[in-house]
Amino acid sequence: MNKIKMLAATASVALFMLAGSAYAATVQGTIKSIDPDTKSFTLDDGKIYQLPGESTVDKLKVGIKVAVTVDDKTGIVTSIVKSS
C-alpha cells in the first residue's frame, strides 16, 4: 500500500510541475503600431507585445486583426495568427 501512495504522490508532483511550465494567454486585437527596432507591436488594447529574438516584424501590418499567444512566464509572443 505504501508503494501505491508513493507512486500517486510522485505522479501528482510531476503533473503539477508540467502544468506550471506551459501557461500561455491568447488575446485578440488589431495591430495599431509596429516597432522594427525592438521587434514589438502594439494592439488596440494599448499593450505592447514582444517578439522572440529570431523573429522579424516584416509580415505584420498595421490594421490587421490578430490572435496573439503569449508565454505567461516570459511575456514573449509564441504565436500570431490572422483572425477575423
Short mmCIF file of N, CA and C in Angstrom, two decimals:
data_model
loop_
_atom_site.label_atom_id
_atom_site.label_comp_id
_atom_site.label_asym_id
_atom_site.label_seq_id
_atom_site.Cartn_x
_atom_site.Cartn_y
_atom_site.Cartn_z
N MET A 1 0.82 -1.20 0.00
CA MET A 1 0.00 0.00 0.00
C MET A 1 0.86 1.26 0.00
N ASN A 2 1.98 1.24 0.70
CA ASN A 2 2.86 2.40 0.75
C ASN A 2 3.43 2.72 -0.63
N LYS A 3 3.71 1.68 -1.42
CA LYS A 3 4.25 1.91 -2.76
C LYS A 3 3.22 2.63 -3.64
N ILE A 4 1.97 2.29 -3.49
CA ILE A 4 0.91 2.93 -4.28
C ILE A 4 0.78 4.41 -3.88
N LYS A 5 0.83 4.69 -2.59
CA LYS A 5 0.74 6.08 -2.13
C LYS A 5 1.94 6.89 -2.63
N MET A 6 3.11 6.27 -2.58
CA MET A 6 4.32 6.96 -3.03
C MET A 6 4.25 7.25 -4.53
N LEU A 7 3.78 6.28 -5.30
CA LEU A 7 3.63 6.45 -6.74
C LEU A 7 2.61 7.55 -7.05
N ALA A 8 1.51 7.57 -6.34
CA ALA A 8 0.49 8.59 -6.55
C ALA A 8 1.03 9.98 -6.21
N ALA A 9 1.77 10.09 -5.12
CA ALA A 9 2.35 11.37 -4.73
C ALA A 9 3.37 11.85 -5.76
N THR A 10 4.19 10.94 -6.26
CA THR A 10 5.19 11.29 -7.27
C THR A 10 4.52 11.74 -8.56
N ALA A 11 3.49 11.04 -8.96
CA ALA A 11 2.75 11.40 -10.17
C ALA A 11 2.09 12.76 -10.02
N SER A 12 1.55 13.04 -8.85
CA SER A 12 0.91 14.34 -8.61
C SER A 12 1.91 15.48 -8.72
N VAL A 13 3.08 15.29 -8.13
CA VAL A 13 4.12 16.32 -8.19
C VAL A 13 4.57 16.52 -9.64
N ALA A 14 4.74 15.46 -10.38
CA ALA A 14 5.18 15.55 -11.78
C ALA A 14 4.14 16.29 -12.62
N LEU A 15 2.87 16.00 -12.43
CA LEU A 15 1.81 16.68 -13.16
C LEU A 15 1.77 18.16 -12.82
N PHE A 16 1.93 18.48 -11.55
CA PHE A 16 1.94 19.87 -11.11
C PHE A 16 3.08 20.64 -11.77
N MET A 17 4.26 20.03 -11.84
CA MET A 17 5.42 20.68 -12.44
C MET A 17 5.21 20.89 -13.94
N LEU A 18 4.65 19.90 -14.62
CA LEU A 18 4.40 20.03 -16.05
C LEU A 18 3.34 21.08 -16.34
N ALA A 19 2.30 21.10 -15.56
CA ALA A 19 1.22 22.06 -15.76
C ALA A 19 1.72 23.48 -15.56
N GLY A 20 2.60 23.69 -14.63
CA GLY A 20 3.11 25.01 -14.33
C GLY A 20 4.05 25.55 -15.39
N SER A 21 4.56 24.72 -16.24
CA SER A 21 5.55 25.17 -17.21
C SER A 21 4.95 25.52 -18.57
N ALA A 22 3.66 25.35 -18.75
CA ALA A 22 3.10 25.53 -20.09
C ALA A 22 1.95 26.52 -20.14
N TYR A 23 1.96 27.54 -19.30
CA TYR A 23 0.89 28.51 -19.31
C TYR A 23 1.09 29.54 -20.41
N ALA A 24 0.03 29.84 -21.11
CA ALA A 24 0.07 30.85 -22.16
C ALA A 24 -1.29 31.53 -22.21
N ALA A 25 -1.29 32.78 -22.58
CA ALA A 25 -2.53 33.54 -22.73
C ALA A 25 -2.69 33.93 -24.19
N THR A 26 -3.92 33.89 -24.67
CA THR A 26 -4.20 34.32 -26.04
C THR A 26 -5.12 35.52 -26.00
N VAL A 27 -4.74 36.55 -26.73
CA VAL A 27 -5.55 37.77 -26.83
C VAL A 27 -5.80 38.07 -28.30
N GLN A 28 -6.91 38.75 -28.56
CA GLN A 28 -7.21 39.15 -29.93
C GLN A 28 -7.29 40.66 -29.99
N GLY A 29 -6.89 41.20 -31.12
CA GLY A 29 -6.96 42.64 -31.29
C GLY A 29 -6.47 43.04 -32.66
N THR A 30 -6.43 44.36 -32.87
CA THR A 30 -5.98 44.94 -34.12
C THR A 30 -4.63 45.60 -33.90
N ILE A 31 -3.68 45.33 -34.79
CA ILE A 31 -2.35 45.93 -34.66
C ILE A 31 -2.47 47.44 -34.95
N LYS A 32 -2.02 48.24 -33.98
CA LYS A 32 -2.07 49.70 -34.11
C LYS A 32 -0.72 50.29 -34.48
N SER A 33 0.38 49.67 -34.02
CA SER A 33 1.71 50.16 -34.39
C SER A 33 2.71 49.02 -34.32
N ILE A 34 3.81 49.21 -35.06
CA ILE A 34 4.88 48.21 -35.14
C ILE A 34 6.21 48.92 -34.95
N ASP A 35 7.08 48.35 -34.13
CA ASP A 35 8.41 48.91 -33.92
C ASP A 35 9.46 47.88 -34.34
N PRO A 36 10.01 48.02 -35.55
CA PRO A 36 11.00 47.04 -36.03
C PRO A 36 12.28 47.01 -35.19
N ASP A 37 12.66 48.14 -34.60
CA ASP A 37 13.89 48.19 -33.82
C ASP A 37 13.83 47.32 -32.57
N THR A 38 12.66 47.29 -31.92
CA THR A 38 12.51 46.49 -30.69
C THR A 38 11.80 45.17 -30.95
N LYS A 39 11.43 44.92 -32.21
CA LYS A 39 10.68 43.71 -32.58
C LYS A 39 9.42 43.57 -31.72
N SER A 40 8.66 44.65 -31.66
CA SER A 40 7.44 44.65 -30.87
C SER A 40 6.31 45.32 -31.65
N PHE A 41 5.09 45.10 -31.19
CA PHE A 41 3.93 45.73 -31.80
C PHE A 41 2.91 46.04 -30.71
N THR A 42 2.04 46.97 -31.00
CA THR A 42 1.01 47.38 -30.04
C THR A 42 -0.35 47.05 -30.62
N LEU A 43 -1.20 46.45 -29.79
CA LEU A 43 -2.58 46.17 -30.21
C LEU A 43 -3.48 47.32 -29.77
N ASP A 44 -4.73 47.26 -30.22
CA ASP A 44 -5.68 48.31 -29.90
C ASP A 44 -6.04 48.38 -28.41
N ASP A 45 -5.59 47.37 -27.63
CA ASP A 45 -5.82 47.43 -26.18
C ASP A 45 -4.74 48.27 -25.49
N GLY A 46 -3.76 48.75 -26.28
CA GLY A 46 -2.69 49.58 -25.74
C GLY A 46 -1.48 48.82 -25.23
N LYS A 47 -1.58 47.49 -25.18
CA LYS A 47 -0.47 46.68 -24.69
C LYS A 47 0.56 46.44 -25.79
N ILE A 48 1.82 46.41 -25.38
CA ILE A 48 2.93 46.16 -26.30
C ILE A 48 3.33 44.69 -26.19
N TYR A 49 3.49 44.03 -27.32
CA TYR A 49 3.83 42.62 -27.36
C TYR A 49 5.19 42.45 -28.01
N GLN A 50 6.06 41.68 -27.35
CA GLN A 50 7.45 41.48 -27.77
C GLN A 50 7.60 40.16 -28.52
N LEU A 51 8.23 40.22 -29.70
CA LEU A 51 8.52 39.01 -30.46
C LEU A 51 9.82 38.39 -29.96
N PRO A 52 9.99 37.07 -30.15
CA PRO A 52 11.26 36.44 -29.76
C PRO A 52 12.41 36.97 -30.63
N GLY A 53 13.63 36.81 -30.14
CA GLY A 53 14.81 37.35 -30.79
C GLY A 53 15.00 36.99 -32.25
N GLU A 54 14.65 35.78 -32.64
CA GLU A 54 14.89 35.33 -34.01
C GLU A 54 13.80 35.78 -34.98
N SER A 55 12.76 36.43 -34.50
CA SER A 55 11.63 36.85 -35.34
C SER A 55 11.86 38.23 -35.95
N THR A 56 11.06 38.51 -36.98
CA THR A 56 11.04 39.85 -37.57
C THR A 56 9.60 40.32 -37.64
N VAL A 57 9.41 41.60 -37.84
CA VAL A 57 8.06 42.16 -37.94
C VAL A 57 7.64 42.36 -39.39
N ASP A 58 8.41 41.83 -40.32
CA ASP A 58 8.18 42.04 -41.75
C ASP A 58 6.77 41.70 -42.23
N LYS A 59 6.18 40.65 -41.69
CA LYS A 59 4.86 40.22 -42.16
C LYS A 59 3.71 40.86 -41.40
N LEU A 60 4.01 41.62 -40.37
CA LEU A 60 2.96 42.30 -39.62
C LEU A 60 2.57 43.59 -40.33
N LYS A 61 1.29 43.92 -40.27
CA LYS A 61 0.78 45.14 -40.90
C LYS A 61 -0.17 45.84 -39.94
N VAL A 62 -0.05 47.16 -39.86
CA VAL A 62 -0.97 47.95 -39.06
C VAL A 62 -2.37 47.77 -39.62
N GLY A 63 -3.34 47.56 -38.73
CA GLY A 63 -4.74 47.44 -39.14
C GLY A 63 -5.26 46.02 -39.25
N ILE A 64 -4.39 45.01 -39.23
CA ILE A 64 -4.91 43.64 -39.33
C ILE A 64 -5.31 43.13 -37.95
N LYS A 65 -6.32 42.28 -37.95
CA LYS A 65 -6.77 41.65 -36.71
C LYS A 65 -5.99 40.37 -36.51
N VAL A 66 -5.52 40.17 -35.28
CA VAL A 66 -4.70 39.00 -34.98
C VAL A 66 -5.10 38.37 -33.66
N ALA A 67 -4.76 37.10 -33.51
CA ALA A 67 -4.83 36.40 -32.23
C ALA A 67 -3.38 36.15 -31.83
N VAL A 68 -3.01 36.63 -30.66
CA VAL A 68 -1.63 36.57 -30.20
C VAL A 68 -1.56 35.68 -28.96
N THR A 69 -0.67 34.71 -28.98
CA THR A 69 -0.44 33.86 -27.81
C THR A 69 0.88 34.28 -27.18
N VAL A 70 0.83 34.49 -25.86
CA VAL A 70 1.99 35.00 -25.13
C VAL A 70 2.33 34.04 -23.99
N ASP A 71 3.61 33.72 -23.85
CA ASP A 71 4.07 32.91 -22.73
C ASP A 71 3.93 33.72 -21.45
N ASP A 72 3.18 33.20 -20.48
CA ASP A 72 2.92 33.93 -19.23
C ASP A 72 4.19 34.17 -18.41
N LYS A 73 5.14 33.29 -18.51
CA LYS A 73 6.35 33.45 -17.71
C LYS A 73 7.30 34.49 -18.29
N THR A 74 7.47 34.48 -19.62
CA THR A 74 8.45 35.36 -20.24
C THR A 74 7.83 36.62 -20.83
N GLY A 75 6.55 36.57 -21.13
CA GLY A 75 5.89 37.70 -21.79
C GLY A 75 6.17 37.78 -23.27
N ILE A 76 6.87 36.80 -23.81
CA ILE A 76 7.23 36.79 -25.23
C ILE A 76 6.13 36.13 -26.05
N VAL A 77 5.88 36.68 -27.23
CA VAL A 77 4.88 36.13 -28.15
C VAL A 77 5.36 34.77 -28.65
N THR A 78 4.45 33.79 -28.60
CA THR A 78 4.79 32.46 -29.10
C THR A 78 4.05 32.13 -30.39
N SER A 79 2.98 32.91 -30.67
CA SER A 79 2.20 32.65 -31.89
C SER A 79 1.40 33.89 -32.25
N ILE A 80 1.33 34.16 -33.55
CA ILE A 80 0.46 35.21 -34.07
C ILE A 80 -0.25 34.62 -35.28
N VAL A 81 -1.58 34.71 -35.27
CA VAL A 81 -2.36 34.27 -36.43
C VAL A 81 -3.38 35.34 -36.77
N LYS A 82 -3.65 35.49 -38.05
CA LYS A 82 -4.64 36.44 -38.51
C LYS A 82 -6.01 35.96 -38.05
N SER A 83 -6.82 36.87 -37.55
CA SER A 83 -8.17 36.49 -37.12
C SER A 83 -9.19 37.38 -37.82
N SER A 84 -10.45 37.04 -37.61
CA SER A 84 -11.49 37.83 -38.26
C SER A 84 -12.31 38.61 -37.27
#
